[in-house]
PDB file of C-alpha atoms in Angstrom:
ATOM      1  CA  UNK B   1      23.590  -0.724 -14.167  1.00 48.00           C
ATOM      2  CA  UNK B   2      21.886   1.970 -12.116  1.00 48.00           C
ATOM      3  CA  UNK B   3      18.582   3.517 -13.100  1.00 51.00           C
ATOM      4  CA  UNK B   4      17.849   7.089 -12.095  1.00 56.00           C
ATOM      5  CA  UNK B   5      14.692   9.200 -11.919  1.00 53.00           C
ATOM      6  CA  UNK B   6      14.145  11.183 -15.111  1.00 54.00           C
ATOM      7  CA  UNK B   7      14.042  14.657 -13.582  1.00 71.00           C
ATOM      8  CA  UNK B   8      15.693  16.448 -10.730  1.00 85.00           C
ATOM      9  CA  UNK B   9      13.754  18.198  -7.984  1.00 83.00           C
ATOM     10  CA  UNK B  10      14.301  20.532  -5.091  1.00 87.00           C
ATOM     11  CA  UNK B  11      14.867  19.065  -1.635  1.00 92.00           C
ATOM     12  CA  UNK B  12      11.629  18.007   0.040  1.00 92.00           C
ATOM     13  CA  UNK B  13      11.212  18.750   3.747  1.00 94.00           C
ATOM     14  CA  UNK B  14       7.929  18.058   5.539  1.00 94.00           C
ATOM     15  CA  UNK B  15       7.830  18.964   9.218  1.00 95.00           C
ATOM     16  CA  UNK B  16       5.850  16.611  11.440  1.00 92.00           C
ATOM     17  CA  UNK B  17       3.346  19.311  12.348  1.00 94.00           C
ATOM     18  CA  UNK B  18       2.751  20.183   8.688  1.00 95.00           C
ATOM     19  CA  UNK B  19       1.763  16.707   7.464  1.00 96.00           C
ATOM     20  CA  UNK B  20      -1.941  16.413   6.659  1.00 97.00           C
ATOM     21  CA  UNK B  21      -3.548  13.842   8.963  1.00 97.00           C
ATOM     22  CA  UNK B  22      -6.402  11.587   7.836  1.00 97.00           C
ATOM     23  CA  UNK B  23      -7.461  10.058  11.172  1.00 97.00           C
ATOM     24  CA  UNK B  24     -10.153   7.833   9.611  1.00 95.00           C
ATOM     25  CA  UNK B  25      -7.455   5.765   7.930  1.00 96.00           C
ATOM     26  CA  UNK B  26      -4.479   6.510  10.178  1.00 96.00           C
ATOM     27  CA  UNK B  27      -2.474   8.223   7.425  1.00 97.00           C
ATOM     28  CA  UNK B  28      -0.146  11.208   7.508  1.00 98.00           C
ATOM     29  CA  UNK B  29       0.439  12.630   4.021  1.00 97.00           C
ATOM     30  CA  UNK B  30       4.126  13.501   3.587  1.00 97.00           C
ATOM     31  CA  UNK B  31       5.028  14.092  -0.063  1.00 96.00           C
ATOM     32  CA  UNK B  32       2.964  13.538  -3.182  1.00 95.00           C
ATOM     33  CA  UNK B  33       4.642  12.742  -6.496  1.00 94.00           C
ATOM     34  CA  UNK B  34       4.579  16.371  -7.646  1.00 93.00           C
ATOM     35  CA  UNK B  35       6.840  17.375  -4.726  1.00 94.00           C
ATOM     36  CA  UNK B  36       9.641  15.144  -6.061  1.00 93.00           C
ATOM     37  CA  UNK B  37       9.039  15.532  -9.804  1.00 92.00           C
ATOM     38  CA  UNK B  38       7.580  12.029  -9.878  1.00 92.00           C
ATOM     39  CA  UNK B  39      10.424  10.279  -8.060  1.00 93.00           C
ATOM     40  CA  UNK B  40       8.229   9.087  -5.184  1.00 94.00           C
ATOM     41  CA  UNK B  41       5.150   9.615  -3.076  1.00 96.00           C
ATOM     42  CA  UNK B  42       5.272   9.015   0.665  1.00 97.00           C
ATOM     43  CA  UNK B  43       2.978   8.772   3.645  1.00 97.00           C
ATOM     44  CA  UNK B  44       3.084   7.388   7.157  1.00 98.00           C
ATOM     45  CA  UNK B  45       0.525   5.088   8.731  1.00 98.00           C
ATOM     46  CA  UNK B  46      -0.276   4.654  12.390  1.00 98.00           C
ATOM     47  CA  UNK B  47      -2.764   1.839  12.853  1.00 98.00           C
ATOM     48  CA  UNK B  48      -4.509   0.685  16.022  1.00 97.00           C
ATOM     49  CA  UNK B  49      -4.099  -2.905  17.200  1.00 97.00           C
ATOM     50  CA  UNK B  50      -5.385  -5.216  14.453  1.00 95.00           C
ATOM     51  CA  UNK B  51      -6.687  -2.320  12.300  1.00 96.00           C
ATOM     52  CA  UNK B  52      -7.028  -2.714   8.533  1.00 94.00           C
ATOM     53  CA  UNK B  53      -4.707  -0.642   6.373  1.00 95.00           C
ATOM     54  CA  UNK B  54      -5.344  -1.580   2.748  1.00 94.00           C
ATOM     55  CA  UNK B  55      -7.303  -4.326   1.030  1.00 93.00           C
ATOM     56  CA  UNK B  56      -5.633  -6.475  -1.657  1.00 96.00           C
ATOM     57  CA  UNK B  57      -4.515  -4.466  -4.659  1.00 96.00           C
ATOM     58  CA  UNK B  58      -1.565  -4.054  -6.991  1.00 97.00           C
ATOM     59  CA  UNK B  59       0.349  -1.236  -8.676  1.00 96.00           C
ATOM     60  CA  UNK B  60       1.310  -1.931 -12.281  1.00 97.00           C
ATOM     61  CA  UNK B  61       3.998   0.755 -12.557  1.00 96.00           C
ATOM     62  CA  UNK B  62       5.418   1.326  -9.075  1.00 96.00           C
ATOM     63  CA  UNK B  63       7.123  -0.508  -6.256  1.00 97.00           C
ATOM     64  CA  UNK B  64       5.810   0.034  -2.729  1.00 97.00           C
ATOM     65  CA  UNK B  65       8.272   0.215   0.162  1.00 98.00           C
ATOM     66  CA  UNK B  66       7.354  -0.400   3.796  1.00 98.00           C
ATOM     67  CA  UNK B  67       9.604   0.506   6.724  1.00 98.00           C
ATOM     68  CA  UNK B  68       8.133  -0.433  10.094  1.00 98.00           C
ATOM     69  CA  UNK B  69       8.929   2.274  12.638  1.00 98.00           C
ATOM     70  CA  UNK B  70       7.203   0.542  15.541  1.00 98.00           C
ATOM     71  CA  UNK B  71       4.880  -2.374  16.223  1.00 98.00           C
ATOM     72  CA  UNK B  72       4.043  -5.167  13.780  1.00 98.00           C
ATOM     73  CA  UNK B  73       2.528  -4.958  10.307  1.00 98.00           C
ATOM     74  CA  UNK B  74       1.036  -7.912   8.447  1.00 97.00           C
ATOM     75  CA  UNK B  75       1.688  -7.561   4.717  1.00 97.00           C
ATOM     76  CA  UNK B  76       0.242  -9.723   1.967  1.00 97.00           C
ATOM     77  CA  UNK B  77       2.877 -10.209  -0.757  1.00 97.00           C
ATOM     78  CA  UNK B  78       1.617 -12.361  -3.606  1.00 96.00           C
ATOM     79  CA  UNK B  79       0.213 -15.412  -1.845  1.00 94.00           C
ATOM     80  CA  UNK B  80       2.255 -15.064   1.368  1.00 96.00           C
ATOM     81  CA  UNK B  81       1.566 -13.075   4.522  1.00 96.00           C
ATOM     82  CA  UNK B  82       4.667 -11.570   6.109  1.00 96.00           C
ATOM     83  CA  UNK B  83       4.752 -10.163   9.628  1.00 97.00           C
ATOM     84  CA  UNK B  84       7.112  -7.192   9.523  1.00 98.00           C
ATOM     85  CA  UNK B  85       8.376  -5.948  12.881  1.00 98.00           C
ATOM     86  CA  UNK B  86       9.962  -2.737  14.102  1.00 98.00           C
ATOM     87  CA  UNK B  87      13.015  -2.003  11.956  1.00 98.00           C
ATOM     88  CA  UNK B  88      11.988  -4.340   9.112  1.00 98.00           C
ATOM     89  CA  UNK B  89      12.033  -3.113   5.513  1.00 98.00           C
ATOM     90  CA  UNK B  90      10.013  -4.640   2.673  1.00 98.00           C
ATOM     91  CA  UNK B  91       9.687  -3.751  -1.020  1.00 98.00           C
ATOM     92  CA  UNK B  92       6.705  -5.015  -3.026  1.00 98.00           C
ATOM     93  CA  UNK B  93       7.509  -5.002  -6.761  1.00 97.00           C
ATOM     94  CA  UNK B  94       5.150  -3.731  -9.473  1.00 97.00           C
ATOM     95  CA  UNK B  95       2.330  -6.095 -10.488  1.00 97.00           C
ATOM     96  CA  UNK B  96       2.452  -7.973  -7.182  1.00 97.00           C
ATOM     97  CA  UNK B  97      -0.772  -8.265  -5.194  1.00 97.00           C
ATOM     98  CA  UNK B  98      -0.409  -6.864  -1.689  1.00 97.00           C
ATOM     99  CA  UNK B  99      -2.348  -5.564   1.306  1.00 97.00           C
ATOM    100  CA  UNK B 100      -1.512  -4.582   4.867  1.00 97.00           C
ATOM    101  CA  UNK B 101      -2.955  -4.330   8.369  1.00 97.00           C
ATOM    102  CA  UNK B 102      -1.712  -4.073  11.934  1.00 97.00           C
ATOM    103  CA  UNK B 103      -0.957  -7.399  13.577  1.00 97.00           C
ATOM    104  CA  UNK B 104      -3.903  -8.553  15.758  1.00 96.00           C
ATOM    105  CA  UNK B 105      -1.682  -8.243  18.836  1.00 96.00           C
ATOM    106  CA  UNK B 106       0.024  -4.962  18.015  1.00 97.00           C
ATOM    107  CA  UNK B 107      -0.318  -1.443  16.720  1.00 98.00           C
ATOM    108  CA  UNK B 108       1.670  -0.551  13.598  1.00 98.00           C
ATOM    109  CA  UNK B 109       3.590   2.589  12.671  1.00 98.00           C
ATOM    110  CA  UNK B 110       5.189   2.500   9.223  1.00 98.00           C
ATOM    111  CA  UNK B 111       6.573   4.684   6.475  1.00 98.00           C
ATOM    112  CA  UNK B 112       5.243   3.840   3.005  1.00 98.00           C
ATOM    113  CA  UNK B 113       6.947   5.049  -0.165  1.00 98.00           C
ATOM    114  CA  UNK B 114       5.787   4.435  -3.726  1.00 97.00           C
ATOM    115  CA  UNK B 115       8.342   4.822  -6.492  1.00 96.00           C
ATOM    116  CA  UNK B 116       8.130   6.075  -9.106  1.00 95.00           C
ATOM    117  CA  UNK B 117       5.594   8.363  -7.528  1.00 93.00           C
ATOM    118  CA  UNK B 118       1.916   8.615  -8.336  1.00 91.00           C
ATOM    119  CA  UNK B 119      -0.260  11.549  -7.276  1.00 93.00           C
ATOM    120  CA  UNK B 120      -2.107   9.704  -4.502  1.00 93.00           C
ATOM    121  CA  UNK B 121      -3.146  12.206  -1.871  1.00 96.00           C
ATOM    122  CA  UNK B 122      -6.548  12.793  -3.498  1.00 95.00           C
ATOM    123  CA  UNK B 123      -7.009   9.027  -3.575  1.00 95.00           C
ATOM    124  CA  UNK B 124      -6.259   8.740   0.152  1.00 96.00           C
ATOM    125  CA  UNK B 125      -8.576  11.663   0.913  1.00 96.00           C
ATOM    126  CA  UNK B 126     -11.322   9.849  -0.977  1.00 95.00           C
ATOM    127  CA  UNK B 127     -10.685   6.703   1.079  1.00 95.00           C
ATOM    128  CA  UNK B 128     -11.094   8.823   4.214  1.00 96.00           C
ATOM    129  CA  UNK B 129     -14.407  10.197   2.860  1.00 96.00           C
ATOM    130  CA  UNK B 130     -15.564   6.631   2.242  1.00 95.00           C
ATOM    131  CA  UNK B 131     -14.678   5.669   5.810  1.00 94.00           C
ATOM    132  CA  UNK B 132     -16.692   8.668   7.068  1.00 95.00           C
ATOM    133  CA  UNK B 133     -19.684   7.534   4.987  1.00 96.00           C
ATOM    134  CA  UNK B 134     -19.498  10.584   2.705  1.00 97.00           C
ATOM    135  CA  UNK B 135     -18.760   8.625  -0.481  1.00 95.00           C
ATOM    136  CA  UNK B 136     -19.441   5.200  -1.946  1.00 93.00           C
ATOM    137  CA  UNK B 137     -16.799   2.491  -2.186  1.00 89.00           C
ATOM    138  CA  UNK B 138     -17.680   2.254  -5.851  1.00 92.00           C
ATOM    139  CA  UNK B 139     -16.381   5.794  -6.363  1.00 93.00           C
ATOM    140  CA  UNK B 140     -12.848   4.395  -6.603  1.00 92.00           C
ATOM    141  CA  UNK B 141     -13.588   1.702  -9.183  1.00 92.00           C
ATOM    142  CA  UNK B 142     -13.376   4.150 -12.075  1.00 91.00           C
ATOM    143  CA  UNK B 143     -10.160   5.668 -10.666  1.00 93.00           C
ATOM    144  CA  UNK B 144      -8.004   2.522 -10.631  1.00 93.00           C
ATOM    145  CA  UNK B 145      -5.904   3.534 -13.650  1.00 93.00           C
ATOM    146  CA  UNK B 146      -5.543   7.152 -12.523  1.00 93.00           C
ATOM    147  CA  UNK B 147      -3.993   6.124  -9.215  1.00 94.00           C
ATOM    148  CA  UNK B 148      -2.360   2.886 -10.424  1.00 95.00           C
ATOM    149  CA  UNK B 149      -4.247   1.054  -7.689  1.00 94.00           C
ATOM    150  CA  UNK B 150      -5.990  -2.008  -9.083  1.00 95.00           C
ATOM    151  CA  UNK B 151      -8.195  -3.940  -6.667  1.00 95.00           C
ATOM    152  CA  UNK B 152      -7.862  -7.722  -6.535  1.00 96.00           C
ATOM    153  CA  UNK B 153      -9.199 -10.575  -4.438  1.00 95.00           C
ATOM    154  CA  UNK B 154      -7.096 -12.804  -2.192  1.00 95.00           C
ATOM    155  CA  UNK B 155      -8.324 -15.962  -0.514  1.00 94.00           C
ATOM    156  CA  UNK B 156      -5.198 -15.967   1.654  1.00 94.00           C
ATOM    157  CA  UNK B 157      -5.856 -12.437   2.935  1.00 95.00           C
ATOM    158  CA  UNK B 158      -9.548 -13.011   3.551  1.00 90.00           C
ATOM    159  CA  UNK B 159      -8.738 -16.123   5.587  1.00 87.00           C
ATOM    160  CA  UNK B 160     -10.285 -18.656   3.222  1.00 50.00           C
ATOM    161  CA  UNK B 161      -7.038 -20.611   3.097  1.00 44.00           C
ATOM    162  CA  UNK B 162      -4.191 -21.120   5.501  1.00 42.00           C
ATOM    163  CA  UNK B 163      -1.427 -18.566   5.121  1.00 42.00           C
ATOM    164  CA  UNK B 164       2.142 -18.986   6.250  1.00 41.00           C
ATOM    165  CA  UNK B 165       3.540 -16.096   8.225  1.00 42.00           C
ATOM    166  CA  UNK B 166       7.202 -15.315   7.633  1.00 39.00           C
ATOM    167  CA  UNK B 167       9.546 -14.058  10.312  1.00 37.00           C
ATOM    168  CA  UNK B 168      12.169 -11.337   9.989  1.00 35.00           C
ATOM    169  CA  UNK B 169      14.741 -13.900   8.763  1.00 36.00           C
ATOM    170  CA  UNK B 170      12.374 -15.208   6.082  1.00 39.00           C
ATOM    171  CA  UNK B 171      11.407 -11.883   4.505  1.00 42.00           C
ATOM    172  CA  UNK B 172      12.028 -12.061   0.779  1.00 41.00           C
ATOM    173  CA  UNK B 173      12.452 -15.823   0.609  1.00 38.00           C
ATOM    174  CA  UNK B 174      10.250 -17.525  -1.970  1.00 41.00           C
ATOM    175  CA  UNK B 175       8.174 -14.455  -2.819  1.00 48.00           C
ATOM    176  CA  UNK B 176       9.708 -13.328  -6.098  1.00 49.00           C
ATOM    177  CA  UNK B 177       8.464 -16.167  -8.273  1.00 47.00           C
ATOM    178  CA  UNK B 178       4.835 -15.737  -7.210  1.00 53.00           C
ATOM    179  CA  UNK B 179       4.874 -12.030  -7.948  1.00 68.00           C
ATOM    180  CA  UNK B 180       6.592 -12.632 -11.282  1.00 56.00           C
ATOM    181  CA  UNK B 181       3.843 -15.074 -12.227  1.00 53.00           C
ATOM    182  CA  UNK B 182       1.308 -12.429 -11.235  1.00 53.00           C
ATOM    183  CA  UNK B 183       2.945  -9.900 -13.547  1.00 49.00           C
ATOM    184  CA  UNK B 184       2.473 -12.285 -16.468  1.00 50.00           C
ATOM    185  CA  UNK B 185      -1.128 -13.038 -15.519  1.00 52.00           C
ATOM    186  CA  UNK B 186      -2.328  -9.528 -14.679  1.00 44.00           C
ATOM    187  CA  UNK B 187      -3.273  -8.748 -18.266  1.00 39.00           C
ATOM    188  CA  UNK B 188      -5.840 -11.544 -18.039  1.00 39.00           C
ATOM    189  CA  UNK B 189      -7.252 -10.588 -14.625  1.00 42.00           C
ATOM    190  CA  UNK B 190     -10.544  -8.741 -14.368  1.00 35.00           C
ATOM    191  CA  UNK B 191     -11.709  -7.287 -11.085  1.00 38.00           C
ATOM    192  CA  UNK B 192     -15.135  -5.708 -10.922  1.00 38.00           C
ATOM    193  CA  UNK B 193     -17.735  -5.448  -8.224  1.00 35.00           C
ATOM    194  CA  UNK B 194     -15.607  -7.270  -5.669  1.00 35.00           C
ATOM    195  CA  UNK B 195     -13.140  -4.357  -5.521  1.00 37.00           C
ATOM    196  CA  UNK B 196     -12.700  -2.827  -2.110  1.00 39.00           C
ATOM    197  CA  UNK B 197     -11.924   0.767  -1.218  1.00 42.00           C
ATOM    198  CA  UNK B 198      -8.711   1.170   0.661  1.00 53.00           C
ATOM    199  CA  UNK B 199      -5.800   0.103  -1.505  1.00 60.00           C
ATOM    200  CA  UNK B 200      -2.496   1.884  -0.912  1.00 62.00           C
TER     201      UNK B 200
END
């Protein structure tokens, strides 16, 4: 059975020169949820070699799609770290902890789509203000529900344990069960002062 977005919307066209650029975080804002009547929100990231993209977080109501245009992107998915390369496509389901950064040996250029969409551009602008030192990291803690971005901790991502890195052929293998367990456990998880500032 197919599931369709609740409402229709006009075609969305964003010319490259019209996308708002947030250089502090390497983001180009393409379409917020309101542009597609809630169907999706989309932005593009261009990260320098080894640059951080987003700290561990989860979305309770949306899937997050990554398409790597160029370079290599490390993506935390549950308790696994996947290295996605140019041309790779990855979907993180709702309630699954994830994070991303450019591979230490590569830049990363990727399209990110969240569906159903959440109005996120103000969130990303706030992250840019934090990076510029104009706002506190704590300013996002009270906004986690508004943006469906809930900060979590990950020993694998922070390097406290050994992570396995999957190749292109291994993407999607063995990840579903861990994220499904997370979905069941999320109602019991509390994240407070350890929350970071740059979830996507």
